[in-house]
CSV table of N, CA and C and ligand atoms in Angstrom, one decimal:
chain,number,residue,atom,x,y,z
A,1,MET,N,-36.7,11.5,-12.4
A,1,MET,CA,-35.8,10.4,-12.7
A,1,MET,C,-34.4,10.9,-13.0
A,2,SER,N,-34.3,12.0,-13.8
A,2,SER,CA,-33.0,12.5,-14.1
A,2,SER,C,-32.3,13.1,-12.9
A,3,ALA,N,-33.2,13.7,-12.0
A,3,ALA,CA,-32.6,14.3,-10.8
A,3,ALA,C,-32.1,13.2,-9.9
A,4,VAL,N,-32.8,12.0,-9.8
A,4,VAL,CA,-32.3,10.9,-9.1
A,4,VAL,C,-31.0,10.4,-9.6
A,5,THR,N,-31.0,10.3,-10.9
A,5,THR,CA,-29.8,9.8,-11.6
A,5,THR,C,-28.6,10.7,-11.3
A,6,ALA,N,-28.9,12.0,-11.4
A,6,ALA,CA,-27.8,13.0,-11.1
A,6,ALA,C,-27.3,12.9,-9.7
A,7,SER,N,-28.2,12.8,-8.7
A,7,SER,CA,-27.7,12.8,-7.4
A,7,SER,C,-27.0,11.5,-7.1
A,8,LEU,N,-27.5,10.4,-7.6
A,8,LEU,CA,-26.8,9.1,-7.5
A,8,LEU,C,-25.4,9.2,-8.1
A,9,CYS,N,-25.3,9.9,-9.2
A,9,CYS,CA,-24.1,10.0,-9.9
A,9,CYS,C,-23.1,10.9,-9.0
A,10,SER,N,-23.6,12.0,-8.5
A,10,SER,CA,-22.7,12.8,-7.7
A,10,SER,C,-22.3,12.1,-6.4
A,11,THR,N,-23.1,11.2,-5.9
A,11,THR,CA,-22.8,10.4,-4.7
A,11,THR,C,-21.6,9.5,-5.0
A,12,LEU,N,-21.7,8.8,-6.1
A,12,LEU,CA,-20.7,7.9,-6.5
A,12,LEU,C,-19.4,8.7,-6.8
A,13,MET,N,-19.5,9.8,-7.4
A,13,MET,CA,-18.4,10.6,-7.7
A,13,MET,C,-17.7,11.0,-6.4
A,14,PHE,N,-18.5,11.4,-5.4
A,14,PHE,CA,-17.9,11.8,-4.1
A,14,PHE,C,-17.1,10.7,-3.5
A,15,VAL,N,-17.7,9.5,-3.5
A,15,VAL,CA,-17.1,8.3,-2.9
A,15,VAL,C,-15.8,8.0,-3.6
A,16,LEU,N,-15.8,8.1,-4.9
A,16,LEU,CA,-14.6,7.8,-5.6
A,16,LEU,C,-13.6,8.9,-5.4
A,17,PHE,N,-14.1,10.1,-5.3
A,17,PHE,CA,-13.1,11.2,-5.1
A,17,PHE,C,-12.4,11.0,-3.7
A,18,VAL,N,-13.2,10.6,-2.7
A,18,VAL,CA,-12.5,10.3,-1.4
A,18,VAL,C,-11.5,9.2,-1.5
A,19,SER,N,-11.9,8.1,-2.1
A,19,SER,CA,-10.9,7.0,-2.2
A,19,SER,C,-9.7,7.4,-3.1
A,20,ALA,N,-10.0,8.3,-4.1
A,20,ALA,CA,-8.9,8.7,-4.9
A,20,ALA,C,-7.9,9.6,-4.1
A,21,ASP,N,-8.4,10.1,-3.0
A,21,ASP,CA,-7.6,11.0,-2.1
A,21,ASP,C,-6.6,10.2,-1.3
A,22,GLN,N,-6.5,8.9,-1.5
A,22,GLN,CA,-5.5,8.2,-0.8
A,22,GLN,C,-4.1,8.6,-1.2
A,23,LYS,N,-3.2,8.3,-0.4
A,23,LYS,CA,-1.8,8.7,-0.6
A,23,LYS,C,-1.3,8.3,-2.0
A,24,ILE,N,-0.7,9.2,-2.7
A,24,ILE,CA,-0.1,8.8,-4.0
A,24,ILE,C,1.4,9.2,-3.9
A,25,ILE,N,2.2,8.2,-4.2
A,25,ILE,CA,3.7,8.4,-4.2
A,25,ILE,C,4.2,8.2,-5.6
A,26,LYS,N,5.0,9.1,-6.1
A,26,LYS,CA,5.6,9.0,-7.4
A,26,LYS,C,7.0,8.7,-7.2
A,27,ALA,N,7.6,7.8,-8.0
A,27,ALA,CA,9.0,7.5,-7.9
A,27,ALA,C,9.5,7.2,-9.3
A,28,GLU,N,10.8,7.4,-9.4
A,28,GLU,CA,11.5,7.0,-10.7
A,28,GLU,C,12.0,5.6,-10.5
A,29,SER,N,12.1,4.8,-11.6
A,29,SER,CA,12.6,3.4,-11.4
A,29,SER,C,14.0,3.5,-10.9
A,30,GLY,N,14.4,2.6,-10.1
A,30,GLY,CA,15.7,2.5,-9.5
A,30,GLY,C,15.8,3.2,-8.1
A,31,GLN,N,14.8,4.0,-7.8
A,31,GLN,CA,14.8,4.6,-6.5
A,31,GLN,C,14.4,3.6,-5.4
A,32,ASN,N,14.7,4.0,-4.2
A,32,ASN,CA,14.2,3.3,-3.0
A,32,ASN,C,13.0,4.2,-2.5
A,33,VAL,N,11.9,3.6,-2.2
A,33,VAL,CA,10.8,4.4,-1.7
A,33,VAL,C,10.3,3.9,-0.4
A,34,THR,N,9.7,4.8,0.4
A,34,THR,CA,9.2,4.4,1.7
A,34,THR,C,7.7,4.7,1.6
A,35,LEU,N,6.9,3.6,1.9
A,35,LEU,CA,5.5,3.7,1.9
A,35,LEU,C,5.1,3.8,3.4
A,36,THR,N,4.6,4.9,3.8
A,36,THR,CA,4.3,5.1,5.2
A,36,THR,C,3.0,4.5,5.6
A,37,CYS,N,3.0,4.0,6.9
A,37,CYS,CA,1.8,3.5,7.4
A,37,CYS,C,2.0,3.5,8.9
A,38,ARG,N,1.0,3.8,9.7
A,38,ARG,CA,1.1,3.9,11.1
A,38,ARG,C,-0.1,3.2,11.8
A,39,ALA,N,0.2,2.2,12.6
A,39,ALA,CA,-0.8,1.5,13.4
A,39,ALA,C,-1.0,2.3,14.6
A,40,PRO,N,-2.2,2.0,15.3
A,40,PRO,CA,-2.5,2.8,16.5
A,40,PRO,C,-1.4,2.7,17.6
A,41,ASN,N,-0.7,1.6,17.7
A,41,ASN,CA,0.3,1.4,18.7
A,41,ASN,C,1.2,0.2,18.2
A,42,ASN,N,2.2,-0.2,19.0
A,42,ASN,CA,3.0,-1.3,18.5
A,42,ASN,C,2.7,-2.6,19.1
A,43,ASN,N,1.5,-2.8,19.6
A,43,ASN,CA,1.0,-4.1,20.1
A,43,ASN,C,0.5,-4.9,18.9
A,44,ILE,N,1.5,-5.1,18.0
A,44,ILE,CA,1.1,-5.8,16.7
A,44,ILE,C,1.5,-7.2,16.7
A,45,ARG,N,0.6,-8.1,16.4
A,45,ARG,CA,1.0,-9.5,16.3
A,45,ARG,C,1.6,-9.8,14.9
A,46,VAL,N,0.9,-9.3,13.9
A,46,VAL,CA,1.3,-9.6,12.5
A,46,VAL,C,1.1,-8.3,11.7
A,47,LEU,N,2.1,-8.1,10.8
A,47,LEU,CA,1.9,-7.0,9.9
A,47,LEU,C,2.0,-7.6,8.5
A,48,GLU,N,1.1,-7.1,7.7
A,48,GLU,CA,1.1,-7.6,6.3
A,48,GLU,C,1.0,-6.4,5.3
A,49,TRP,N,1.9,-6.4,4.3
A,49,TRP,CA,1.8,-5.4,3.2
A,49,TRP,C,1.4,-6.2,2.0
A,50,SER,N,0.4,-5.8,1.3
A,50,SER,CA,-0.1,-6.6,0.1
A,50,SER,C,-0.4,-5.6,-1.0
A,51,ARG,N,-0.6,-6.2,-2.2
A,51,ARG,CA,-1.1,-5.5,-3.3
A,51,ARG,C,-2.2,-6.3,-3.9
A,52,ALA,N,-3.4,-5.8,-4.1
A,52,ALA,CA,-4.5,-6.5,-4.5
A,52,ALA,C,-4.3,-7.4,-5.7
A,53,ASP,N,-3.6,-6.8,-6.7
A,53,ASP,CA,-3.5,-7.6,-8.0
A,53,ASP,C,-2.5,-8.7,-7.9
A,54,LEU,N,-1.9,-8.9,-6.8
A,54,LEU,CA,-1.0,-10.1,-6.6
A,54,LEU,C,-1.6,-11.3,-6.0
A,55,GLY,N,-2.9,-11.2,-5.8
A,55,GLY,CA,-3.6,-12.4,-5.2
A,55,GLY,C,-3.2,-12.7,-3.8
A,56,SER,N,-2.9,-13.9,-3.5
A,56,SER,CA,-2.6,-14.3,-2.2
A,56,SER,C,-1.2,-14.1,-1.8
A,57,GLU,N,-0.4,-13.8,-2.8
A,57,GLU,CA,1.1,-13.6,-2.5
A,57,GLU,C,1.2,-12.2,-2.0
A,58,TYR,N,1.9,-12.1,-0.8
A,58,TYR,CA,2.1,-10.8,-0.2
A,58,TYR,C,3.4,-10.1,-0.6
A,59,VAL,N,3.4,-8.8,-0.2
A,59,VAL,CA,4.6,-8.1,-0.4
A,59,VAL,C,5.6,-8.3,0.8
A,60,LEU,N,5.0,-8.3,2.0
A,60,LEU,CA,5.8,-8.5,3.2
A,60,LEU,C,4.9,-9.0,4.3
A,61,LEU,N,5.4,-10.0,5.0
A,61,LEU,CA,4.6,-10.5,6.2
A,61,LEU,C,5.6,-10.5,7.3
A,62,TYR,N,5.3,-9.9,8.4
A,62,TYR,CA,6.2,-9.8,9.5
A,62,TYR,C,5.6,-10.2,10.8
A,63,ARG,N,6.2,-11.2,11.5
A,63,ARG,CA,5.6,-11.7,12.7
A,63,ARG,C,6.7,-12.1,13.7
A,64,ASP,N,6.5,-11.8,14.9
A,64,ASP,CA,7.5,-12.1,15.9
A,64,ASP,C,8.9,-11.7,15.5
A,65,GLU,N,9.1,-10.5,15.0
A,65,GLU,CA,10.3,-10.0,14.5
A,65,GLU,C,11.0,-10.8,13.4
A,66,HIS,N,10.2,-11.5,12.6
A,66,HIS,CA,10.7,-12.2,11.5
A,66,HIS,C,9.9,-11.9,10.2
A,67,PHE,N,10.6,-11.9,9.1
A,67,PHE,CA,10.0,-11.8,7.8
A,67,PHE,C,9.6,-13.2,7.4
A,68,LEU,N,8.4,-13.4,7.1
A,68,LEU,CA,8.0,-14.7,6.6
A,68,LEU,C,8.0,-14.8,5.1
A,69,MET,N,8.7,-15.8,4.6
A,69,MET,CA,9.0,-15.8,3.1
A,69,MET,C,8.1,-16.7,2.3
A,70,ASP,N,7.4,-17.6,3.0
A,70,ASP,CA,6.7,-18.7,2.3
A,70,ASP,C,5.9,-18.3,1.1
A,71,ASN,N,5.1,-17.3,1.3
A,71,ASN,CA,4.1,-16.9,0.3
A,71,ASN,C,4.4,-15.5,-0.2
A,72,GLN,N,5.6,-15.1,-0.1
A,72,GLN,CA,6.0,-13.7,-0.6
A,72,GLN,C,6.1,-13.8,-2.1
A,73,HIS,N,5.5,-12.7,-2.8
A,73,HIS,CA,5.7,-12.7,-4.2
A,73,HIS,C,7.2,-12.6,-4.6
A,74,PRO,N,7.6,-13.4,-5.5
A,74,PRO,CA,9.1,-13.5,-5.8
A,74,PRO,C,9.7,-12.1,-6.1
A,75,SER,N,9.0,-11.2,-6.7
A,75,SER,CA,9.6,-10.0,-7.1
A,75,SER,C,9.9,-9.1,-6.0
A,76,PHE,N,9.5,-9.4,-4.8
A,76,PHE,CA,9.8,-8.6,-3.6
A,76,PHE,C,10.9,-9.2,-2.7
A,77,LYS,N,11.3,-10.3,-3.1
A,77,LYS,CA,12.4,-11.0,-2.3
A,77,LYS,C,13.6,-10.1,-2.2
A,78,ASN,N,14.1,-9.9,-1.0
A,78,ASN,CA,15.3,-9.0,-0.8
A,78,ASN,C,15.2,-7.6,-1.3
A,79,ARG,N,14.0,-7.1,-1.5
A,79,ARG,CA,13.8,-5.7,-1.8
A,79,ARG,C,12.9,-5.0,-0.8
A,80,VAL,N,12.4,-5.7,0.2
A,80,VAL,CA,11.6,-5.0,1.1
A,80,VAL,C,12.2,-5.0,2.5
A,81,ASP,N,11.9,-4.0,3.3
A,81,ASP,CA,12.3,-3.9,4.7
A,81,ASP,C,11.4,-3.0,5.4
A,82,LEU,N,11.5,-3.0,6.7
A,82,LEU,CA,10.7,-2.1,7.5
A,82,LEU,C,11.5,-0.9,7.8
A,83,GLN,N,10.9,0.3,7.9
A,83,GLN,CA,11.6,1.5,8.3
A,83,GLN,C,12.1,1.3,9.7
A,84,ASP,N,11.3,0.6,10.5
A,84,ASP,CA,11.6,0.4,11.9
A,84,ASP,C,11.1,-1.0,12.4
A,85,ARG,N,12.1,-1.9,12.5
A,85,ARG,CA,11.7,-3.3,12.8
A,85,ARG,C,11.1,-3.4,14.2
A,86,GLN,N,11.3,-2.4,15.0
A,86,GLN,CA,10.7,-2.4,16.4
A,86,GLN,C,9.2,-1.9,16.3
A,87,MET,N,8.9,-1.3,15.2
A,87,MET,CA,7.6,-0.7,14.9
A,87,MET,C,7.2,0.2,16.0
A,88,LYS,N,8.2,1.0,16.4
A,88,LYS,CA,8.0,2.0,17.5
A,88,LYS,C,6.8,2.9,17.2
A,89,ASP,N,6.0,3.2,18.1
A,89,ASP,CA,4.8,4.1,18.0
A,89,ASP,C,4.0,3.6,16.8
A,90,GLY,N,4.0,2.4,16.5
A,90,GLY,CA,3.1,1.8,15.4
A,90,GLY,C,3.6,2.1,14.0
A,91,ASP,N,4.9,2.5,13.9
A,91,ASP,CA,5.4,2.8,12.6
A,91,ASP,C,5.7,1.5,11.8
A,92,VAL,N,4.8,1.2,10.9
A,92,VAL,CA,4.9,0.0,10.1
A,92,VAL,C,5.2,0.3,8.6
A,93,SER,N,5.9,1.4,8.4
A,93,SER,CA,6.2,1.8,7.1
A,93,SER,C,7.2,0.9,6.4
A,94,LEU,N,6.9,0.7,5.1
A,94,LEU,CA,7.6,-0.2,4.2
A,94,LEU,C,8.7,0.5,3.4
A,95,ILE,N,9.8,-0.1,3.3
A,95,ILE,CA,10.8,0.4,2.4
A,95,ILE,C,10.9,-0.6,1.2
A,96,LEU,N,10.7,-0.1,0.0
A,96,LEU,CA,10.8,-0.9,-1.2
A,96,LEU,C,11.9,-0.4,-2.0
A,97,LYS,N,12.9,-1.3,-2.2
A,97,LYS,CA,14.1,-0.8,-2.9
A,97,LYS,C,14.1,-1.1,-4.3
A,98,ASN,N,14.9,-0.2,-5.0
A,98,ASN,CA,15.1,-0.4,-6.5
A,98,ASN,C,13.8,-0.7,-7.2
A,99,VAL,N,12.9,0.3,-7.1
A,99,VAL,CA,11.6,0.1,-7.7
A,99,VAL,C,11.6,0.0,-9.3
A,100,ALA,N,10.7,-0.8,-9.8
A,100,ALA,CA,10.6,-0.9,-11.3
A,100,ALA,C,9.2,-0.4,-11.7
A,101,ILE,N,9.1,-0.2,-13.0
A,101,ILE,CA,7.8,0.3,-13.5
A,101,ILE,C,6.6,-0.6,-13.0
A,102,ASN,N,6.8,-1.9,-13.0
A,102,ASN,CA,5.7,-2.8,-12.7
A,102,ASN,C,5.5,-2.9,-11.1
A,103,ASP,N,6.2,-2.1,-10.4
A,103,ASP,CA,5.9,-2.0,-9.0
A,103,ASP,C,4.7,-1.0,-8.8
A,104,THR,N,4.3,-0.4,-9.8
A,104,THR,CA,3.2,0.5,-9.8
A,104,THR,C,1.9,-0.3,-9.3
A,105,GLY,N,1.2,0.3,-8.3
A,105,GLY,CA,0.0,-0.4,-7.8
A,105,GLY,C,-0.4,0.2,-6.5
A,106,THR,N,-1.4,-0.4,-5.9
A,106,THR,CA,-2.0,0.1,-4.7
A,106,THR,C,-1.5,-0.9,-3.6
A,107,TYR,N,-0.7,-0.3,-2.7
A,107,TYR,CA,-0.2,-1.1,-1.6
A,107,TYR,C,-1.0,-0.9,-0.3
A,108,GLU,N,-1.3,-2.0,0.4
A,108,GLU,CA,-2.2,-1.9,1.5
A,108,GLU,C,-1.5,-2.4,2.7
A,109,CYS,N,-1.6,-1.8,3.9
A,109,CYS,CA,-1.0,-2.3,5.1
A,109,CYS,C,-2.1,-2.7,6.0
A,110,ARG,N,-1.9,-3.9,6.6
A,110,ARG,CA,-2.9,-4.4,7.6
A,110,ARG,C,-2.1,-4.9,8.8
A,111,VAL,N,-2.7,-4.7,9.9
A,111,VAL,CA,-2.1,-5.2,11.1
A,111,VAL,C,-3.1,-6.1,11.9
A,112,PHE,N,-2.5,-7.1,12.5
A,112,PHE,CA,-3.3,-7.9,13.5
A,112,PHE,C,-3.0,-7.5,14.8
A,113,MET,N,-4.0,-6.8,15.5
A,113,MET,CA,-3.6,-6.1,16.8
A,113,MET,C,-3.9,-7.0,18.0
A,114,GLU,N,-3.0,-6.9,18.9
A,114,GLU,CA,-3.1,-7.7,20.2
A,114,GLU,C,-4.4,-7.4,20.9
A,115,GLU,N,-4.8,-6.2,21.1
A,115,GLU,CA,-5.9,-5.9,21.9
A,115,GLU,C,-7.2,-6.4,21.3
A,116,THR,N,-7.4,-6.1,20.0
A,116,THR,CA,-8.7,-6.4,19.4
A,116,THR,C,-8.7,-7.8,18.9
A,117,TRP,N,-7.5,-8.4,18.7
A,117,TRP,CA,-7.4,-9.8,18.2
A,117,TRP,C,-8.1,-9.9,16.8
A,118,GLN,N,-7.9,-8.8,16.1
A,118,GLN,CA,-8.5,-8.9,14.7
A,118,GLN,C,-7.6,-8.1,13.7
A,119,TRP,N,-7.8,-8.3,12.5
A,119,TRP,CA,-7.1,-7.6,11.4
A,119,TRP,C,-7.7,-6.2,11.3
A,120,GLN,N,-6.9,-5.3,11.1
A,120,GLN,CA,-7.3,-3.9,10.9
A,120,GLN,C,-6.5,-3.3,9.7
A,121,SER,N,-7.3,-2.9,8.7
A,121,SER,CA,-6.7,-2.2,7.6
A,121,SER,C,-6.4,-0.8,7.9
A,122,ILE,N,-5.2,-0.4,7.6
A,122,ILE,CA,-4.9,1.0,7.7
A,122,ILE,C,-4.9,1.6,6.3
A,123,ASN,N,-4.3,2.8,6.0
A,123,ASN,CA,-4.6,3.2,4.7
A,123,ASN,C,-3.7,2.7,3.6
A,124,SER,N,-4.1,2.8,2.4
A,124,SER,CA,-3.3,2.2,1.3
A,124,SER,C,-2.6,3.4,0.6
A,125,THR,N,-1.6,3.0,-0.1
A,125,THR,CA,-0.8,4.0,-0.8
A,125,THR,C,-0.7,3.6,-2.3
A,126,ASN,N,-0.9,4.5,-3.1
A,126,ASN,CA,-0.8,4.3,-4.6
A,126,ASN,C,0.6,4.7,-5.0
A,127,LEU,N,1.4,3.7,-5.5
A,127,LEU,CA,2.7,4.0,-5.9
A,127,LEU,C,2.7,4.0,-7.5
A,128,HIS,N,3.3,5.1,-8.0
A,128,HIS,CA,3.5,5.2,-9.5
A,128,HIS,C,4.9,5.2,-9.8
A,129,VAL,N,5.4,4.3,-10.5
A,129,VAL,CA,6.8,4.3,-10.9
A,129,VAL,C,7.0,4.6,-12.3
A,130,VAL,N,7.8,5.6,-12.6
A,130,VAL,CA,8.0,6.1,-14.0
A,130,VAL,C,9.5,5.9,-14.4
A,131,PRO,N,9.8,5.9,-15.7
A,131,PRO,CA,11.2,5.8,-16.1
A,131,PRO,C,11.9,7.0,-15.6
A,132,PRO,N,13.3,6.9,-15.3
A,132,PRO,CA,14.1,8.0,-14.9
A,132,PRO,C,13.9,9.2,-15.8
A,133,GLY,N,13.8,10.4,-15.2
A,133,GLY,CA,13.8,11.6,-16.0
A,133,GLY,C,12.4,11.9,-16.6
A,134,PHE,N,11.5,11.0,-16.4
A,134,PHE,CA,10.1,11.2,-16.8
A,134,PHE,C,9.4,12.1,-15.8
A,135,ASN,N,8.7,13.1,-16.3
A,135,ASN,CA,8.0,14.0,-15.4
A,135,ASN,C,6.7,13.3,-15.0
A,136,ALA,N,6.6,12.8,-13.8
A,136,ALA,CA,5.5,12.0,-13.4
A,136,ALA,C,4.2,12.9,-13.4
A,137,ASP,N,4.4,14.2,-13.1
A,137,ASP,CA,3.2,15.0,-13.0
A,137,ASP,C,2.5,15.3,-14.3
A,138,MET,N,3.2,15.0,-15.4
A,138,MET,CA,2.6,15.3,-16.7
A,138,MET,C,1.6,14.2,-17.1
A,139,LYS,N,1.8,13.0,-16.6
A,139,LYS,CA,1.0,11.9,-17.1
A,139,LYS,C,0.1,11.5,-16.0
A,140,TYR,N,-0.4,10.3,-16.1
A,140,TYR,CA,-1.3,9.7,-15.1
A,140,TYR,C,-2.5,10.5,-14.8
A,141,ASP,N,-3.3,10.6,-15.8
A,141,ASP,CA,-4.6,11.1,-15.5
A,141,ASP,C,-5.4,9.9,-15.0
A,142,LEU,N,-5.6,9.9,-13.7
A,142,LEU,CA,-6.3,8.7,-13.1
A,142,LEU,C,-7.7,8.7,-13.5
A,143,GLY,N,-8.3,9.9,-13.5
A,143,GLY,CA,-9.6,10.1,-14.0
A,143,GLY,C,-10.7,9.2,-13.4
A,144,PRO,N,-10.7,8.8,-12.1
A,144,PRO,CA,-11.7,7.9,-11.7
A,144,PRO,C,-13.0,8.7,-11.6
A,145,GLU,N,-13.0,10.0,-11.5
A,145,GLU,CA,-14.2,10.8,-11.3
A,145,GLU,C,-15.1,10.7,-12.6
A,146,SER,N,-14.4,10.4,-13.7
A,146,SER,CA,-15.2,10.4,-14.9
A,146,SER,C,-15.9,9.0,-15.2
A,147,VAL,N,-15.5,8.0,-14.3
A,147,VAL,CA,-15.9,6.7,-14.6
A,147,VAL,C,-17.4,6.4,-14.3
A,148,PRO,N,-17.9,6.7,-13.1
A,148,PRO,CA,-19.2,6.2,-12.7
A,148,PRO,C,-20.3,6.6,-13.6
A,149,CYS,N,-20.3,7.9,-14.1
A,149,CYS,CA,-21.4,8.4,-14.9
A,149,CYS,C,-21.3,7.7,-16.3
A,150,ALA,N,-20.1,7.5,-16.8
A,150,ALA,CA,-19.9,6.9,-18.1
A,150,ALA,C,-20.4,5.4,-18.1
A,151,ILE,N,-20.2,4.7,-16.9
A,151,ILE,CA,-20.6,3.3,-16.8
A,151,ILE,C,-22.1,3.1,-17.1
A,152,LYS,N,-22.8,4.1,-16.5
A,152,LYS,CA,-24.3,3.9,-16.7
A,152,LYS,C,-24.6,4.2,-18.1
B,201,NAG,C1,-4.6,7.2,7.1
B,201,NAG,O1,-5.0,6.6,8.3
B,201,NAG,C2,-4.9,7.5,9.4
B,201,NAG,C3,-5.1,6.7,10.6
B,201,NAG,O2,-6.1,5.8,10.5
B,201,NAG,C4,-5.9,8.6,9.1
B,201,NAG,O3,-5.8,9.5,10.2
B,201,NAG,C5,-5.6,9.3,7.8
B,201,NAG,O4,-6.6,10.3,7.6
B,201,NAG,C6,-5.6,8.3,6.7
B,201,NAG,N1,-5.1,9.0,5.5
B,201,NAG,C7,-5.6,8.8,4.3
B,201,NAG,C8,-5.0,9.6,3.2
B,201,NAG,O5,-6.6,8.1,4.2
B,202,NAG,C1,18.8,1.8,-1.9
B,202,NAG,O1,19.2,1.3,-0.7
B,202,NAG,C2,20.3,0.4,-0.7
B,202,NAG,C3,20.6,-0.1,0.6
B,202,NAG,O2,19.5,-0.5,1.3
B,202,NAG,C4,21.5,1.3,-1.2
B,202,NAG,O3,22.6,0.4,-1.3
B,202,NAG,C5,21.2,1.9,-2.5
B,202,NAG,O4,22.2,2.8,-2.8
B,202,NAG,C6,19.9,2.7,-2.4
B,202,NAG,N1,19.6,3.2,-3.7
B,202,NAG,C7,19.3,4.5,-4.0
B,202,NAG,C8,18.9,4.9,-5.4
B,202,NAG,O5,19.2,5.3,-3.1
B,203,NAG,C1,8.2,-7.1,-12.6
B,203,NAG,O1,9.1,-7.4,-13.7
B,203,NAG,C2,10.2,-8.3,-13.3
B,203,NAG,C3,11.1,-8.4,-14.4
B,203,NAG,O2,10.7,-7.8,-15.6
B,203,NAG,C4,9.6,-9.6,-12.8
B,203,NAG,O3,10.7,-10.4,-12.4
B,203,NAG,C5,8.7,-9.4,-11.7
B,203,NAG,O4,8.1,-10.6,-11.2
B,203,NAG,C6,7.6,-8.4,-12.0
B,203,NAG,N1,6.9,-8.0,-10.8
B,203,NAG,C7,5.6,-8.2,-10.7
B,203,NAG,C8,5.0,-7.7,-9.4
B,203,NAG,O5,4.9,-8.6,-11.6
């Protein structure tokens, strides 16, 4: 029983470790940051950048060379751009200007591809914004590894 528990536990730890391995970007408030993301090619119908905790409001939605504003979260208005609006070689990286502490979060980029005619999630980026002069490396013990065993 305890062996089963232990192996289940280490499996969960492994999974969480892998997902914790996602890109982490640290920035100071006031900086402009680039969240990189690359689609397989530039046959992209729609590009969406989102943050799970914002619900249905997106960070950026780009289609037919236009930014769609209808359901954009208000705090990203006039603060987001694409590194390359042509999305050359599938570059769908996001530029987020003048970041604030509450821009901290997990940003996800998804593309609706021409060939497959379906949405495809690419990788997500964890952005941590700290006050200017604050040593980001000293803080932020994410500690997801310690969670699964404690939960049981
Ligand atoms: C991000 O996605 C690319 C392409 O899908 C993949 O090669 C890369 O390993 C991913 N990186 C992370 C940190 O998940
Ligand atoms: C951020 O980008 C804007 C223009 O897009 C520029 O005016 C501003 O100086 C940049 N800020 C920093 C901190 O680099
Ligand atoms: C962050 O804070 C600013 C002002 O304090 C607010 O206008 C904005 O909506 C907040 N952003 C998010 C994503 O909650």
